[in-house]
Coordinates of C-alpha atoms in Angstrom, one line a residue:
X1 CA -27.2 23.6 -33.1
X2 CA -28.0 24.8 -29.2
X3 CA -28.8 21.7 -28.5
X4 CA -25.2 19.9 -30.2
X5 CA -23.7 22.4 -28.0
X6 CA -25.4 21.7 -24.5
X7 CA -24.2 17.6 -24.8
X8 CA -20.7 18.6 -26.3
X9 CA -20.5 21.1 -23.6
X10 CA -22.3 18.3 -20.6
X11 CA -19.6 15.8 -22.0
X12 CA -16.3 17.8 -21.8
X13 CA -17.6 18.4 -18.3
X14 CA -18.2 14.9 -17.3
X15 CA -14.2 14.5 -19.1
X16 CA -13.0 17.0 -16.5
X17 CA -15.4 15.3 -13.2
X18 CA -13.9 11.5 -13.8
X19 CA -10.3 13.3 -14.2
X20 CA -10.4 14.9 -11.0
X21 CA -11.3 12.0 -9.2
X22 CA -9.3 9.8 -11.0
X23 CA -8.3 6.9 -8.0
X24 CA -4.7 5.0 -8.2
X25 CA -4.7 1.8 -10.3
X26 CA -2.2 -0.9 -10.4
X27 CA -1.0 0.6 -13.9
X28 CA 0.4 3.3 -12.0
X29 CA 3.4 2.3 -10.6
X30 CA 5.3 2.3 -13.7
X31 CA 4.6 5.5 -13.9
X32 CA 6.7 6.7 -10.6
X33 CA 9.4 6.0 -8.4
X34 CA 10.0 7.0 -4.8
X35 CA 11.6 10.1 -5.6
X36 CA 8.5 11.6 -7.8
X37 CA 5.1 9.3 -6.5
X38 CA 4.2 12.6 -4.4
X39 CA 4.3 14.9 -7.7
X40 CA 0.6 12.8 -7.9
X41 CA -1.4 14.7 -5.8
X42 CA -3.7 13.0 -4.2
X43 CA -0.4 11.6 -1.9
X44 CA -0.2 14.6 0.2
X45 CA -3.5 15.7 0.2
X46 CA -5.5 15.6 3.1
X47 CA -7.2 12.0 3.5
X48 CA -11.3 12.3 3.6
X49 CA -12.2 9.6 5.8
X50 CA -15.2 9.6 3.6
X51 CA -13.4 8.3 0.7
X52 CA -10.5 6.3 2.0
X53 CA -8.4 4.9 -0.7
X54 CA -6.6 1.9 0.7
X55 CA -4.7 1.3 -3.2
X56 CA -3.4 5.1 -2.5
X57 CA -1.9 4.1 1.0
X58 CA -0.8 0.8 -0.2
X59 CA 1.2 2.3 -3.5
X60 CA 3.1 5.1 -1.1
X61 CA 4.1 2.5 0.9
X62 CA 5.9 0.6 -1.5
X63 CA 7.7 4.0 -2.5
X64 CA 8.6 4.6 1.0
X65 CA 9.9 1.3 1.4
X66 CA 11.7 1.3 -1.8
X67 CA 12.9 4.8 -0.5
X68 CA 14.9 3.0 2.2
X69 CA 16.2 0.2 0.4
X70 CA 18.0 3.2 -1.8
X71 CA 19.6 4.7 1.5
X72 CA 20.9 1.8 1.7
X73 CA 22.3 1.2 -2.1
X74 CA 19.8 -1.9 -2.4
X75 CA 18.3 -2.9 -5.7
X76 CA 14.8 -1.0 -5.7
X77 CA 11.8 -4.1 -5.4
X78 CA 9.4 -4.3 -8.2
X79 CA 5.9 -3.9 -7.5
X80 CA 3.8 -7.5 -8.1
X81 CA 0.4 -7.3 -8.5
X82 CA -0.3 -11.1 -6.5
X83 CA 1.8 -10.3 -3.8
X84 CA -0.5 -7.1 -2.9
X85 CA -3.7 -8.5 -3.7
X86 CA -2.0 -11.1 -0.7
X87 CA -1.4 -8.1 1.5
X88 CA -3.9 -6.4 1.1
X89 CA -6.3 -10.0 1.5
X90 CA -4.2 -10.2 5.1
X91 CA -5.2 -6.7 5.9
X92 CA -8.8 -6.8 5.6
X93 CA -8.8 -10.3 7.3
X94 CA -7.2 -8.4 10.2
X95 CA -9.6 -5.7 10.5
X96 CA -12.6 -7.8 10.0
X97 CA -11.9 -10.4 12.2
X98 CA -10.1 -8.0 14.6
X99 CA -6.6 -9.7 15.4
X100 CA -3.1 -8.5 14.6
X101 CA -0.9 -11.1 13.5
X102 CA 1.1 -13.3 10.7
X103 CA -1.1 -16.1 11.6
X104 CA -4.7 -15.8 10.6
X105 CA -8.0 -17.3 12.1
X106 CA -9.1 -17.2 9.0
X107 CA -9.6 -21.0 7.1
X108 CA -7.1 -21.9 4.9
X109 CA -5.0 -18.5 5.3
X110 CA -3.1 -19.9 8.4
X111 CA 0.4 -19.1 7.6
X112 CA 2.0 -16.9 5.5
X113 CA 2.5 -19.7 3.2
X114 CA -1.1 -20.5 2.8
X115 CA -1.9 -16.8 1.6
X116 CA 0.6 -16.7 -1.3
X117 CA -0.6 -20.2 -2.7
X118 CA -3.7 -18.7 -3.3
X119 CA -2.7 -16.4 -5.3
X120 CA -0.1 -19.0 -7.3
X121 CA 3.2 -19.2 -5.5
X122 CA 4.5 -21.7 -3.2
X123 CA 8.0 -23.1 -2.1
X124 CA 9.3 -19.7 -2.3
X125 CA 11.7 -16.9 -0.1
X126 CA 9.3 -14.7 1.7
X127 CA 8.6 -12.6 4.2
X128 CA 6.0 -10.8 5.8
X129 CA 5.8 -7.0 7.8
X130 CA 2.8 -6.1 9.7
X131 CA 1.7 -2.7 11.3
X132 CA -1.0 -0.9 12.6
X133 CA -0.7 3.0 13.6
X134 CA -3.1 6.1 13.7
X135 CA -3.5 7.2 10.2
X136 CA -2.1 10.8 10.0
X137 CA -2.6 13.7 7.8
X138 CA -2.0 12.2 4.4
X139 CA -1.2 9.0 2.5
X140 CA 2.5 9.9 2.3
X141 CA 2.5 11.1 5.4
X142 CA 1.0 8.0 6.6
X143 CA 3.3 5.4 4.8
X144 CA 6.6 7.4 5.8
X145 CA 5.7 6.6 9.4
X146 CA 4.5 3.5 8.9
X147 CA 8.1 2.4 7.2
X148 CA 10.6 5.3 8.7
X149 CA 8.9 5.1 12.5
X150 CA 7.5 1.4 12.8
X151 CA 9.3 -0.8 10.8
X152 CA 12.7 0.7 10.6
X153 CA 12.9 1.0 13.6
X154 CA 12.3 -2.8 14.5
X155 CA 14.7 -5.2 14.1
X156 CA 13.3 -7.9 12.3
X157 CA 10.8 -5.7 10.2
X158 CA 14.3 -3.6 9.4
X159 CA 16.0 -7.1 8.2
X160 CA 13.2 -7.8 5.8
X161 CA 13.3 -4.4 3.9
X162 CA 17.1 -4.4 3.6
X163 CA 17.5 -7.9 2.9
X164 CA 19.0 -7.6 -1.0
X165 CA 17.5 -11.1 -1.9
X166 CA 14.1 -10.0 -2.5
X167 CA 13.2 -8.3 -5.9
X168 CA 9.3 -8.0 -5.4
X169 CA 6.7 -6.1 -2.8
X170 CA 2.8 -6.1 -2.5
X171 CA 1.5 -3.6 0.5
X172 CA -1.7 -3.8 1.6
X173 CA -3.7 -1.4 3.8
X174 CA -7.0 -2.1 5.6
X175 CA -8.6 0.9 7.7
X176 CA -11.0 0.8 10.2
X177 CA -11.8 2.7 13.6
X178 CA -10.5 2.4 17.1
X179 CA -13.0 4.7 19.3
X180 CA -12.8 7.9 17.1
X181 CA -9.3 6.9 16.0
X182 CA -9.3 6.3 12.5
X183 CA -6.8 3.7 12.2
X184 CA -5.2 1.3 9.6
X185 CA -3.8 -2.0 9.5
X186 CA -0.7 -2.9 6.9
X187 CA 1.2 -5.7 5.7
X188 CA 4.0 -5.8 3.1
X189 CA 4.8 -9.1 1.6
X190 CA 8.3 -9.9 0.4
X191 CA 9.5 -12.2 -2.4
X192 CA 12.6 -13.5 -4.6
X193 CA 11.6 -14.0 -8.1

């Protein structure tokens, strides 16, 4: 019976570990909306640049995004699971092969265009934000100034997040270091269903 006890007792604890490290998954944006995403935790925590979470940065950008369009009365965008895997492809294409712009080096992801027929739409209204900034305390704290600061207060970046036609939004966040900087690299990708 000690022994029942020890792997009952060894199992509850593994329950608890894999609970409190629980990371962000795609499932999770139902579960929140711009005015509660930071009642999950790991938001405002303090980012370990040991284990970065790019999914955690990308999610609390589309809040913060969505945040503004509700400012402004706009129809909150959905979150679509292509249109981030997009972004977030964009990002890491940025960071590996270290330029910062909407056209890519990369084969076959030249244009904007190129990137979301890979992953299954084309002839479509779009549009495309990029940004790079020192990452700051937290993921929240992070995505506000990434959207408040940098794109909000640009012109054409502004025009893409208050423009009512689109209905769907995929972040994605790449980080990498500039000297002892840590840095990240973002792009949001807008689109009309």
């Amino acid at each position: 019976m000690g022994t029942n006890i020890k792997y009952f007792s060894a199992a509850c604890l593994c329950m608890i570990c894999v609970n409190m490290f629980a990371q962000w998954t795609k499932s999770m944006y139902s579960q929140y909306t711009y005015q509660n995403y930071t009642d999950y935790t790991p938001f405002t925590q303090a980012i370990d640049a040991n284990k970065l979470d790019a999914e955690l940065l990308e999610s609390a950008i589309f809040y913060e995004t969505n945040r503004q369009r509700a400012k402004y009365g706009l129809q909150q965008l959905s979150f679509d699971h292509a249109l981030c895997v997009c972004a977030h492809n964009h990002s890491v294409d940025m960071v590996e092969h270290n330029f910062f712009s909407h056209k890519s080096p990369v084969a076959g992801k030249t244009a904007m265009k190129d990137r979301l027929s890979q992953v299954g739409y084309v002839n479509c209204l779009c549009a495309e934000n990029i940004a790079y900034c020192a990452v700051k305390s937290s993921y929240a704290e992070t995505a506000r100034h990434l959207v408040e600061d940098v794109w909000m207060n640009s012109e054409g970046h502004r025009r893409n997040i208050l423009n009512g036609n689109y209905t769907h939004l995929g972040c994605g966040a790449a980080f990498y270091y500039e000297g002892h900087w840590l840095m990240v690299k973002t792009t949001q990708n807008f689109l009309r269903k």
